Coordinates of C-alpha atoms and ligand atoms in Angstrom, one line a residue:
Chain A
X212 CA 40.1 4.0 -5.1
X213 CA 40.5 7.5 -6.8
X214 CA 36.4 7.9 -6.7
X215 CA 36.1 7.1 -3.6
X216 CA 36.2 10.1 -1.0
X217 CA 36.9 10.2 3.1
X218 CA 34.4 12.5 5.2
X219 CA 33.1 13.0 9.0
X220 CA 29.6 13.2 10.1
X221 CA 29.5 13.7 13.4
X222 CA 32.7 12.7 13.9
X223 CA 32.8 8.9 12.5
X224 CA 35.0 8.5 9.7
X225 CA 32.9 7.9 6.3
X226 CA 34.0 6.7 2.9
X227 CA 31.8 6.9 0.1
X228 CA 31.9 7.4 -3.8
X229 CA 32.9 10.9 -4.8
X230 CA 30.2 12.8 -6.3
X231 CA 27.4 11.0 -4.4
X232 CA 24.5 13.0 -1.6
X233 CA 25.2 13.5 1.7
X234 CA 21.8 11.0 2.7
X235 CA 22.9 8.6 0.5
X236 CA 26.4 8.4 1.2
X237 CA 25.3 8.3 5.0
X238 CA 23.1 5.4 4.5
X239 CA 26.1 3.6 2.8
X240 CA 27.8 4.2 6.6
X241 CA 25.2 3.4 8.3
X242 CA 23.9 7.1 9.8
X243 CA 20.3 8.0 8.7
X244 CA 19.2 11.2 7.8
X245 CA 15.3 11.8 7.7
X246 CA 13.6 12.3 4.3
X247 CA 10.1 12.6 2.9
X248 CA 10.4 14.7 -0.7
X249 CA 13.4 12.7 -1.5
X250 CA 13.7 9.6 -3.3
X251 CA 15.6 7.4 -5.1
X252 CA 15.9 7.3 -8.2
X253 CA 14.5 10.8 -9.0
X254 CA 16.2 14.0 -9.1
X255 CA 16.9 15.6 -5.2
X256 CA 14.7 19.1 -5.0
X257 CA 15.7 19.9 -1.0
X258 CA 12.0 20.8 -0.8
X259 CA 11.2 19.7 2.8
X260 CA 14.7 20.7 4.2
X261 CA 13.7 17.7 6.8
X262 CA 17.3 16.3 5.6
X263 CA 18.8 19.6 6.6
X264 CA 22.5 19.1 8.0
X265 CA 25.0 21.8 9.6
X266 CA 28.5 22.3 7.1
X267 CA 30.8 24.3 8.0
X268 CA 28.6 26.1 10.2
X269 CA 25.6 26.8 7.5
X270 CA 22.5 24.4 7.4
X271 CA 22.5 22.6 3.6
X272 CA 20.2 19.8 2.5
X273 CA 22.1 16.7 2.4
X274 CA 19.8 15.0 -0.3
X275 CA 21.5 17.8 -2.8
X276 CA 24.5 18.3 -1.2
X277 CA 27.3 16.1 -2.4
X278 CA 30.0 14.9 -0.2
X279 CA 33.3 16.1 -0.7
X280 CA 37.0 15.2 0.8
X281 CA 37.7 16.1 4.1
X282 CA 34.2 17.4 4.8
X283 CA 32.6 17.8 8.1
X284 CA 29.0 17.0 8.6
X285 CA 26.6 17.9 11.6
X286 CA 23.9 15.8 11.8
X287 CA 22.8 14.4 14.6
X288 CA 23.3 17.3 17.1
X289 CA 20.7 18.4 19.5
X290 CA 19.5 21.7 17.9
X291 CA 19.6 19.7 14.3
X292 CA 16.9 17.2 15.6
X293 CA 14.8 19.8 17.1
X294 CA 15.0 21.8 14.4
X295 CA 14.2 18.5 12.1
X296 CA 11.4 17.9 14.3
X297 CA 10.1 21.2 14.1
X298 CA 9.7 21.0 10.0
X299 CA 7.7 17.9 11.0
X300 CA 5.3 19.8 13.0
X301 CA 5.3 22.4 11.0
X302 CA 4.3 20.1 8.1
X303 CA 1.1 18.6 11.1
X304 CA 0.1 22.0 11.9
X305 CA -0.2 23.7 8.7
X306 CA -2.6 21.3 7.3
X307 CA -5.3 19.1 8.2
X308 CA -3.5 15.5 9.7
X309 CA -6.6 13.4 11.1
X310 CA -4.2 10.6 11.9
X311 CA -6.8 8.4 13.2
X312 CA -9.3 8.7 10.5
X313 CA -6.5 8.7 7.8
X314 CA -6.1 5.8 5.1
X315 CA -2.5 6.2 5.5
X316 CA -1.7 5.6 8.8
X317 CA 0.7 3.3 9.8
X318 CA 2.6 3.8 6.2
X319 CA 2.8 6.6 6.2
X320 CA 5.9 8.3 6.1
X321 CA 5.3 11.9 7.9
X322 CA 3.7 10.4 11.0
X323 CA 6.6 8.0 11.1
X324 CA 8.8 11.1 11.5
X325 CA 6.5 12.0 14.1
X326 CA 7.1 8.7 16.1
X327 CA 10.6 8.9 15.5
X328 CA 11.2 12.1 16.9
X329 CA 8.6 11.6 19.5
X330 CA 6.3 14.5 19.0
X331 CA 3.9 14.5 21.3
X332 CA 2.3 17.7 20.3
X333 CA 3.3 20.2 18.0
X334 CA 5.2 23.6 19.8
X335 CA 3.0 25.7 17.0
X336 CA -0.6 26.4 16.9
X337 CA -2.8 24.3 14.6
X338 CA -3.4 26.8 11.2
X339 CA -7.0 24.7 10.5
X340 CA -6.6 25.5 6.9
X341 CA -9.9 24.6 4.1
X342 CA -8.5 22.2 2.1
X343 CA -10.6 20.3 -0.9
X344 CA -10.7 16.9 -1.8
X345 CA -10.8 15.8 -5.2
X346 CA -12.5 12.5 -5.8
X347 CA -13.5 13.1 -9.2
X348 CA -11.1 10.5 -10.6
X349 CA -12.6 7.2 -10.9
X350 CA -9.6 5.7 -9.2
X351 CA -8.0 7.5 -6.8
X352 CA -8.7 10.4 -4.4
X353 CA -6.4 13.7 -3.8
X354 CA -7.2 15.2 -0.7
X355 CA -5.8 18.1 -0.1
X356 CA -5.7 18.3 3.8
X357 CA -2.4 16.2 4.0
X358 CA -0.6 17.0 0.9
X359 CA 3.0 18.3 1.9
X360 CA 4.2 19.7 -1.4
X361 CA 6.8 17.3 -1.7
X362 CA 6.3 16.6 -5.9
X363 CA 7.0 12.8 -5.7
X364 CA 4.1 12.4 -7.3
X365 CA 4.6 14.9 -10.2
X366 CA 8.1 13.6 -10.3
X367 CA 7.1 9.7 -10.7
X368 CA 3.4 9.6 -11.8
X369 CA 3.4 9.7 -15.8
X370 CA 1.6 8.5 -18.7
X371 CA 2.9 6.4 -22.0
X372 CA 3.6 9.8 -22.8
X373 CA 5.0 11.2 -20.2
X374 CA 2.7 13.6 -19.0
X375 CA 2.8 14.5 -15.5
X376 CA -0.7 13.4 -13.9
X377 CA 0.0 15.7 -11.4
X378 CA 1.3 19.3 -11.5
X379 CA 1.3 22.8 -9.2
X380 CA -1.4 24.7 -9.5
X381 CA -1.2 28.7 -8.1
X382 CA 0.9 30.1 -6.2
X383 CA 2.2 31.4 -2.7
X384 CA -0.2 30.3 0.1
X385 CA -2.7 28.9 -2.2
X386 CA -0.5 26.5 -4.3
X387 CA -1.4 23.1 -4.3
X388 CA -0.8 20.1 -5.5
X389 CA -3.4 19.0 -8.1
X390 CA -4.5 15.9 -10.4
X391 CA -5.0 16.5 -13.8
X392 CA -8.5 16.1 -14.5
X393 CA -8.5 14.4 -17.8
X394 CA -5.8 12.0 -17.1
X395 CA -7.3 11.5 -13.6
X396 CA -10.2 10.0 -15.3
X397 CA -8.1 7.7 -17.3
X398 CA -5.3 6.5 -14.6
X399 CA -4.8 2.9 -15.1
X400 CA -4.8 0.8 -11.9
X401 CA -1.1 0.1 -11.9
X402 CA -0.4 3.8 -11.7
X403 CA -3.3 4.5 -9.7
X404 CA -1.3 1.8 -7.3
X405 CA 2.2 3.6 -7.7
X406 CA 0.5 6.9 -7.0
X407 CA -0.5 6.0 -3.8
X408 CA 2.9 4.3 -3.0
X409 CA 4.8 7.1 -3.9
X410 CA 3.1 9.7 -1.9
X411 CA 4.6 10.1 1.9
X412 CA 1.4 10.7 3.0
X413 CA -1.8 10.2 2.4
X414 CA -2.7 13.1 -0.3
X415 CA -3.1 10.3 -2.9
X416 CA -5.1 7.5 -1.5
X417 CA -6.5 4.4 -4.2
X418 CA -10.3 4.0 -3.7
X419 CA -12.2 1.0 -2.1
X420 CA -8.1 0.0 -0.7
X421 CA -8.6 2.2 2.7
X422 CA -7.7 0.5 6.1
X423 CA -6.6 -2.9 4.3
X424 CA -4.1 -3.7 6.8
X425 CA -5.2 -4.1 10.2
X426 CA -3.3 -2.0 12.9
X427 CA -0.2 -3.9 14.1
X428 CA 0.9 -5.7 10.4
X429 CA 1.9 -1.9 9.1
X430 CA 5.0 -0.5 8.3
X431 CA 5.5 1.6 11.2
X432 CA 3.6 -0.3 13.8
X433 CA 6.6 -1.6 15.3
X434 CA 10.0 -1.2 13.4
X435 CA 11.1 3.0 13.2
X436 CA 11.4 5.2 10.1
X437 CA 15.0 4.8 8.6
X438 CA 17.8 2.8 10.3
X439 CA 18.8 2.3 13.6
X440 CA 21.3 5.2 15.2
X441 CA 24.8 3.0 15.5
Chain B
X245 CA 14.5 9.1 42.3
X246 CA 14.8 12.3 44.7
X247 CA 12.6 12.3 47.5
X248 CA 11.2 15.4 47.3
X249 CA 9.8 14.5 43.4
X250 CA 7.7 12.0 44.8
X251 CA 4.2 12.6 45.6
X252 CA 2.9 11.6 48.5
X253 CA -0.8 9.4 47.6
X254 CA -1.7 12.0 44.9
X255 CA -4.8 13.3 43.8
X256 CA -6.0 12.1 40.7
X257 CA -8.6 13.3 38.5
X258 CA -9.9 13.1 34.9
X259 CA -12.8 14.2 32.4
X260 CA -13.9 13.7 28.8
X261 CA -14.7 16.7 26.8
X262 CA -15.4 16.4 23.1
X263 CA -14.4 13.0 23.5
X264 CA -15.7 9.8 22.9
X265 CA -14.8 8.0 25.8
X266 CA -12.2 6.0 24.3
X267 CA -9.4 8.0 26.4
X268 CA -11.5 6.6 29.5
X269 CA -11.7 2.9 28.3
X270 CA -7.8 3.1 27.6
X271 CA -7.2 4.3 31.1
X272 CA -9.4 1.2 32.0
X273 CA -7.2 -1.2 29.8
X274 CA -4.2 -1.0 31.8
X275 CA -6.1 -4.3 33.2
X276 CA -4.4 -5.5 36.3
X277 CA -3.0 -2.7 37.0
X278 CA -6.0 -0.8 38.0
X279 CA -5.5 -2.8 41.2
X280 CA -1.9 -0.9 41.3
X281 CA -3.3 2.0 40.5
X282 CA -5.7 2.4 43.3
X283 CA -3.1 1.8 45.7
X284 CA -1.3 4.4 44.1
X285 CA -3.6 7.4 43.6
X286 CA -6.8 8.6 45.0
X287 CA -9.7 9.3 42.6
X288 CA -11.4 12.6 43.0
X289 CA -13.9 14.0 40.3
X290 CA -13.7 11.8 37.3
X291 CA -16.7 10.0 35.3
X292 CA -15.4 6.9 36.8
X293 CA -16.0 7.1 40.7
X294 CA -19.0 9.4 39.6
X295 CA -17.7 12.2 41.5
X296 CA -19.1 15.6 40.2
X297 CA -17.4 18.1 42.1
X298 CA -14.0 18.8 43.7
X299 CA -13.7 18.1 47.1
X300 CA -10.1 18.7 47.0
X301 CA -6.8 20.3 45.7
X302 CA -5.8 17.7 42.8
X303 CA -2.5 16.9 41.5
X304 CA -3.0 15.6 38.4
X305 CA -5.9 16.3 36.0
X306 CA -6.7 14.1 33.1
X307 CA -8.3 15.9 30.0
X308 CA -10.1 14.0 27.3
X309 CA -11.5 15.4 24.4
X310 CA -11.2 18.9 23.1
X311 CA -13.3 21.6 23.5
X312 CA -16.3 22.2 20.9
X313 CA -18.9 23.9 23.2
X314 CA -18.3 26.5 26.4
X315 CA -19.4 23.6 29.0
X316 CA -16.1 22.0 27.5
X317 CA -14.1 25.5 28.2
X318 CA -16.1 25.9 31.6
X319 CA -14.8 22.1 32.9
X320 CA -11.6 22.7 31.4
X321 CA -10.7 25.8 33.4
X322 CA -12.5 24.5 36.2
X323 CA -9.8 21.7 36.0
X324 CA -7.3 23.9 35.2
X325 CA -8.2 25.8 38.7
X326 CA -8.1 22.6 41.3
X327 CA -5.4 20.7 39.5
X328 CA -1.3 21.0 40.0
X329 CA -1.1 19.2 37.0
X330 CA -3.2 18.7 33.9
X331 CA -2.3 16.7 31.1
X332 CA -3.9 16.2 27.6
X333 CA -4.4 12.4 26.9
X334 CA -5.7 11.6 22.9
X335 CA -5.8 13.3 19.7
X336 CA -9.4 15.2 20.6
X337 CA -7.8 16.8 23.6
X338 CA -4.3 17.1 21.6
X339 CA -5.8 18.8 18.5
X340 CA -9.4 18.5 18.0
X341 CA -9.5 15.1 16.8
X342 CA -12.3 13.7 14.5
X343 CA -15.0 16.1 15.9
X344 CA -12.3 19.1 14.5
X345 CA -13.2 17.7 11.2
X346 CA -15.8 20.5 11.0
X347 CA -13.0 23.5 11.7
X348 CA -13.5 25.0 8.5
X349 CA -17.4 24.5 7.9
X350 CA -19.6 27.5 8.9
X351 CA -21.3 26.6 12.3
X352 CA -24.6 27.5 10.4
X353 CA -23.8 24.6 7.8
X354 CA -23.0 21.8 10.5
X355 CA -26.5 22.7 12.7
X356 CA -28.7 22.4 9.4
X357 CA -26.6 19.2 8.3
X358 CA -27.5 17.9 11.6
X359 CA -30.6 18.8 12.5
X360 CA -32.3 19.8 9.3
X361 CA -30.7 18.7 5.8
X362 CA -28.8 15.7 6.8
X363 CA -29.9 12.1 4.6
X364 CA -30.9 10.5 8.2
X365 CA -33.2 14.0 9.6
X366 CA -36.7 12.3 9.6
X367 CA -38.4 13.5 12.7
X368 CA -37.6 17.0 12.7
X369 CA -40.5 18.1 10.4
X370 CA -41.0 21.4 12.4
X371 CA -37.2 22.4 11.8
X372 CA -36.8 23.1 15.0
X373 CA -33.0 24.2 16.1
X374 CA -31.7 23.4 19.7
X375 CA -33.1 26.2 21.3
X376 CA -32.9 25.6 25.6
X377 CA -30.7 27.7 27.4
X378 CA -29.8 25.2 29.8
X379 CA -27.5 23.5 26.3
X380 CA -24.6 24.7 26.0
X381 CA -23.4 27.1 23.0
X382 CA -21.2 25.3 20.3
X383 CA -18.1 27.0 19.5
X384 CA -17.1 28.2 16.2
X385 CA -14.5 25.6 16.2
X386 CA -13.0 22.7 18.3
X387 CA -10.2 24.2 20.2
X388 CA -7.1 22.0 21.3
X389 CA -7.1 21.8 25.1
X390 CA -3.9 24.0 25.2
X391 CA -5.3 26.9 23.3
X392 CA -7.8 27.3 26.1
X393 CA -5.6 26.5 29.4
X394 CA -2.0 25.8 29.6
X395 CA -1.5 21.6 29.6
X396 CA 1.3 20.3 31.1
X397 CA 1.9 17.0 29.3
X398 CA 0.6 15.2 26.1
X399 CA 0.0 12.1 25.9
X400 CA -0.9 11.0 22.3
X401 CA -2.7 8.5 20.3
X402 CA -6.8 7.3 19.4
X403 CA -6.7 6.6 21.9
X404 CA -3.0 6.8 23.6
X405 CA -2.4 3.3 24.4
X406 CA -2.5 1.9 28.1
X407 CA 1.1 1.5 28.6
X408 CA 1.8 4.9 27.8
X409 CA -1.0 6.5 30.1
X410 CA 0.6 4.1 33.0
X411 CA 3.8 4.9 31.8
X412 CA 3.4 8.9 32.3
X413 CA 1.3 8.0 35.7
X414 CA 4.1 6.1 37.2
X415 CA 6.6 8.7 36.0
X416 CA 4.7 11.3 37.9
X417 CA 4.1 9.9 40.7
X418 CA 7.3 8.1 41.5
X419 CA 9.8 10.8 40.0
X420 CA 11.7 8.4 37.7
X421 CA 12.0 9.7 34.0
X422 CA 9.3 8.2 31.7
X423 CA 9.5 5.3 29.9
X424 CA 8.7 5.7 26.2
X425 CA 9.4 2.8 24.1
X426 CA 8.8 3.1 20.3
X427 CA 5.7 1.2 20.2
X428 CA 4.1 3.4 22.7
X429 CA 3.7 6.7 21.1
X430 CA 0.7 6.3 18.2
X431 CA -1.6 8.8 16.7
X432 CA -4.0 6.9 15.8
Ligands
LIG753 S1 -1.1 11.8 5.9 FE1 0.0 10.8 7.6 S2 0.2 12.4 9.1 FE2 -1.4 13.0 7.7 S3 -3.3 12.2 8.6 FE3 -2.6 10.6 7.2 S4 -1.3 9.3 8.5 FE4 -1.6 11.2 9.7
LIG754 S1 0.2 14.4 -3.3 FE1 1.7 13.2 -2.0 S2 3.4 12.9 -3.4 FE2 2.2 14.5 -4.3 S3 3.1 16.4 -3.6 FE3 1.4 15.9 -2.2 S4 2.4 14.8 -0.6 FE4 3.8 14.8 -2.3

C-alpha cells in the first residue's frame, strides 16, 4: 500500500502507484487526457503539450509529470479544453492537413482530436506552408505536409542496430522530420508496417496500403479518441 | 425555444464556388426530408431552383467551395451582401480543400501544367493560354471563405454529411441548440 499514492483531478479522488504520469495514472481512474507525441512504452518528451493540465495554478504536461500525494489536478475545465483544442488547430493550420485526400484518415490520431473537441474550423489563419514529400524509399513515403514533430517515429523506428531511421533535420522554422536515406532504401516491410502505425498522423504512410479500409470500418469512424468522460 | 429566435419561413440560399458539387448532392441526401425542407424554407438563388439573382433579402446563405478565382470572391460578397446569415458548408469552403493543393505552386507552374506541359495536353499545339476577358482571373491561391467575408457557421466534412447540414438547418430555423452527435462531424 506504501507505493501507492492518493490525488484529485478535478475533484474525484484518484489512487495510483507512486511515481507514475499524470495520463497514465488518470487512465488507471478512468479520466482521459488527450495525447499524440506520447506513447507507451517510450520515454514521455511533453512535445505537443496537447496533455497540458493546470497544478497548482501553472499549466504542466501530465505525460512527464508524475503524480504526487495530495496533489490537485485541473483537467477538464473549460479554458483547459479550449486551450487543448487550440494546440490541435494550431497543429491543422500550420501545415498542410488535406483530410479528405489523406491516407490516414479515419486512424488517424490528430483529426480524431479534432472530432473530439469538435472543431469545426480552426480560430487561426491557415499558414499554407511548402512542404516536400519524400517518396524515395522504396517502401514508404514521408510527406512532410502533415508531420507534427512529435518523434514517435525517431523514438520507435530502429534497425538491428539501432539506428534511428528517422532523425531532425535543421532547425527553428525549417526543422523537419526526415527519413534517413540509406536506411530508407533498406526498411524491411515489418518496420515499414510499424512506421506507419506509430505515426499519429499520416507523415509516414506504407506504399500501395492507401485507403484500404473503406470509410465506416475505421478507427474513428464511430467510437471517439480515448475513453469516455465518467 | 424563444419565440423571437424563430424565423418566420426563412430565406434560404446556397452556391458552389471552388467546389465540386458534392456540398450540393449532400444537401440533396437528406432524402425525405427535402419534402420537410420545402415546407420549411423558401429557395431563393441557389444552383438548385436555377435562380440567378436575388430577388430578396436572405437569411441564410449556403457557401460551397472556396475561392480560387475573383468570380468566386465576386459571388461570395455578393452573398455576403443579401444574406443575414452565411455559413461555410465542406472542407473547400472551410480551407481550400483539394483544389488548395496548389497553395504553394507558382500560378505560372499550375497554368503550363494544365494547359501546356501536363502528360494528358494533346490539342493545345499552338500553346495557347486562356486569354478572354470574359474568364475570370485565377487567384494566387485558394482562399478559405472566411479570409474573404466574415462566415457565420462551419459546417465540416467532404462533403459534411446530410444529418449535419439538416441538423444546423433545423437549429436555425427553429432556435433549439444544435444537435451534434459524434458521428456527424467528419473531415473527410
Ligand atoms: S494526417 Fe490526419 S489530420 Fe492530417 S490530413 Fe491526414 S487525416 Fe487529416
Ligand atoms: S513522421 Fe509521424 S511519427 Fe514521425 S515525427 Fe512526424 S508525425 Fe511524428
Amino acid at each position: 500500500m506504501s507505493n501507492l499514492v492518493k490525488f484529485k483531478i478535478d475533484g474525484t479522488e484518484c489512487m495510483a502507484e507512486k511515481g507514475s504520469y499524470i495520463v497514465d495514472a488518470a487512465l488507471e481512474n478512468g479520466i482521459y487526457i488527450p495525447t499524440l507525441c506520447n506513447m507507451p512504452g517510450v520515454k514521455p518528451k511533453g512535445a505537443c503539450r496537447v496533455c497540458s493540465v493546470r497544478i497548482n495554478g501553472r499549466l504542466m504536461t501530465s505525460c512527464t509529470t508524475p503524480v504526487s500525494d495530495g496533489m490537485e489536478i485541473e483537467s477538464n475545465s473549460a479554458d483547459i479544453l479550449d486551450l487543448r483544442k487550440a494546440i490541435i488547430e494550431l497543429m491543422f493550420v500550420s501545415g498542410n492537413h488535406f483530410c479528405p485526400s489523406c491516407e490516414k484518415s479515419g486512424n488517424c490520431e490528430l483529426q480524431a482530436l479534432g472530432y473530439r473537441y469538435k472543431m469545426m474550423v480552426p480560430r487561426f489563419l491557415y499558414d499554407f506552408p511548402v512542404r516536400k514529400v519524400d517518396a524515395s524509399s522504396p517502401k514508404i513515403i514521408k510527406d512532410q505536409n502533415r508531420c507534427i514533430q512529435c518523434k514517435r517515429c525517431i523514438k520507435t523506428i530502429k534497425d538491428e542496430q539501432g539506428r534511428s531511421l528517422f532523425a531532425f533535420h535543421k532547425r527553428g522554422h525549417d526543422l523537419e522530420v526526415i527519413l534517413d536515406q540509406d536506411l530508407g532504401k533498406k526498411i524491411t516491410e515489418e518496420l515499414a508496417d510499424l512506421a506507419m502505425k506509430n505515426c499519429p498522423v499520416g507523415s509516414i504512410i506504407k506504399k500501395e496500403k492507401g485507403f484500404e479500409q473503406a470509410i465506416g470500418r475505421r478507427m474513428y469512424d464511430h467510437q471517439p479518441i480515448g475513453i469516455e468522460d465518467k | 425555444m424563444k419565440e423571437e429566435q424563430k424565423m418566420s419561413k426563412p430565406i434560404l440560399a446556397t452556391t458552389s464556388l471552388a467546389g465540386c458539387f458534392g456540398c450540393h448532392m449532400s444537401i440533396l441526401d437528406i432524402d425525405e426530408r427535402i419534402l420537410q425542407l420545402i415546407e420549411l424554407v423558401e429557395f431563393n438563388k441557389s444552383p438548385i431552383n436555377d435562380i440567378k439573382t436575388f430577388t430578396k433579402a436572405v437569411d441564410i446563405g449556403i457557401i460551397e467551395g472556396g475561392c480560387c478565382n475573383s468570380e468566386n470572391v465576386e459571388i461570395l460578397k455578393y452573398f455576403r451582401k443579401n444574406c443575414k446569415i452565411l455559413i461555410s458548408i465542406g472542407e473547400c469552403a472551410i480551407m481550400g480543400g483539394l483544389p488548395a493543393l496548389r497553395n504553394g505552386i507558382p500560378i505560372e507552374e499550375c497554368i503550363h501544367e494544365a494547359y501546356i506541359g501536363g502528360p494528358t495536353v494533346q490539342l493545345n499545339k499552338n500553346h495557347i493560354l486562356p486569354n478572354d476577358d470574359e474568364l475570370p482571373m485565377l487567384l494566387d491561391r485558394v482562399y478559405p471563405c472566411h479570409e474573404i467575408v466574415k462566415i457565420d457557421y462551419f459546417l465540416p466534412g467532404c462533403p459534411p454529411q446530410a444529418d449535419l447540414i439538416w441538423n444546423a438547418l433545423v437549429a436555425l430555423i427553429t432556435g433549439d441548440p444544435m444537435k451534434l452527435p459524434y458521428e456527424v462531424i467528419k473531415f473527410d
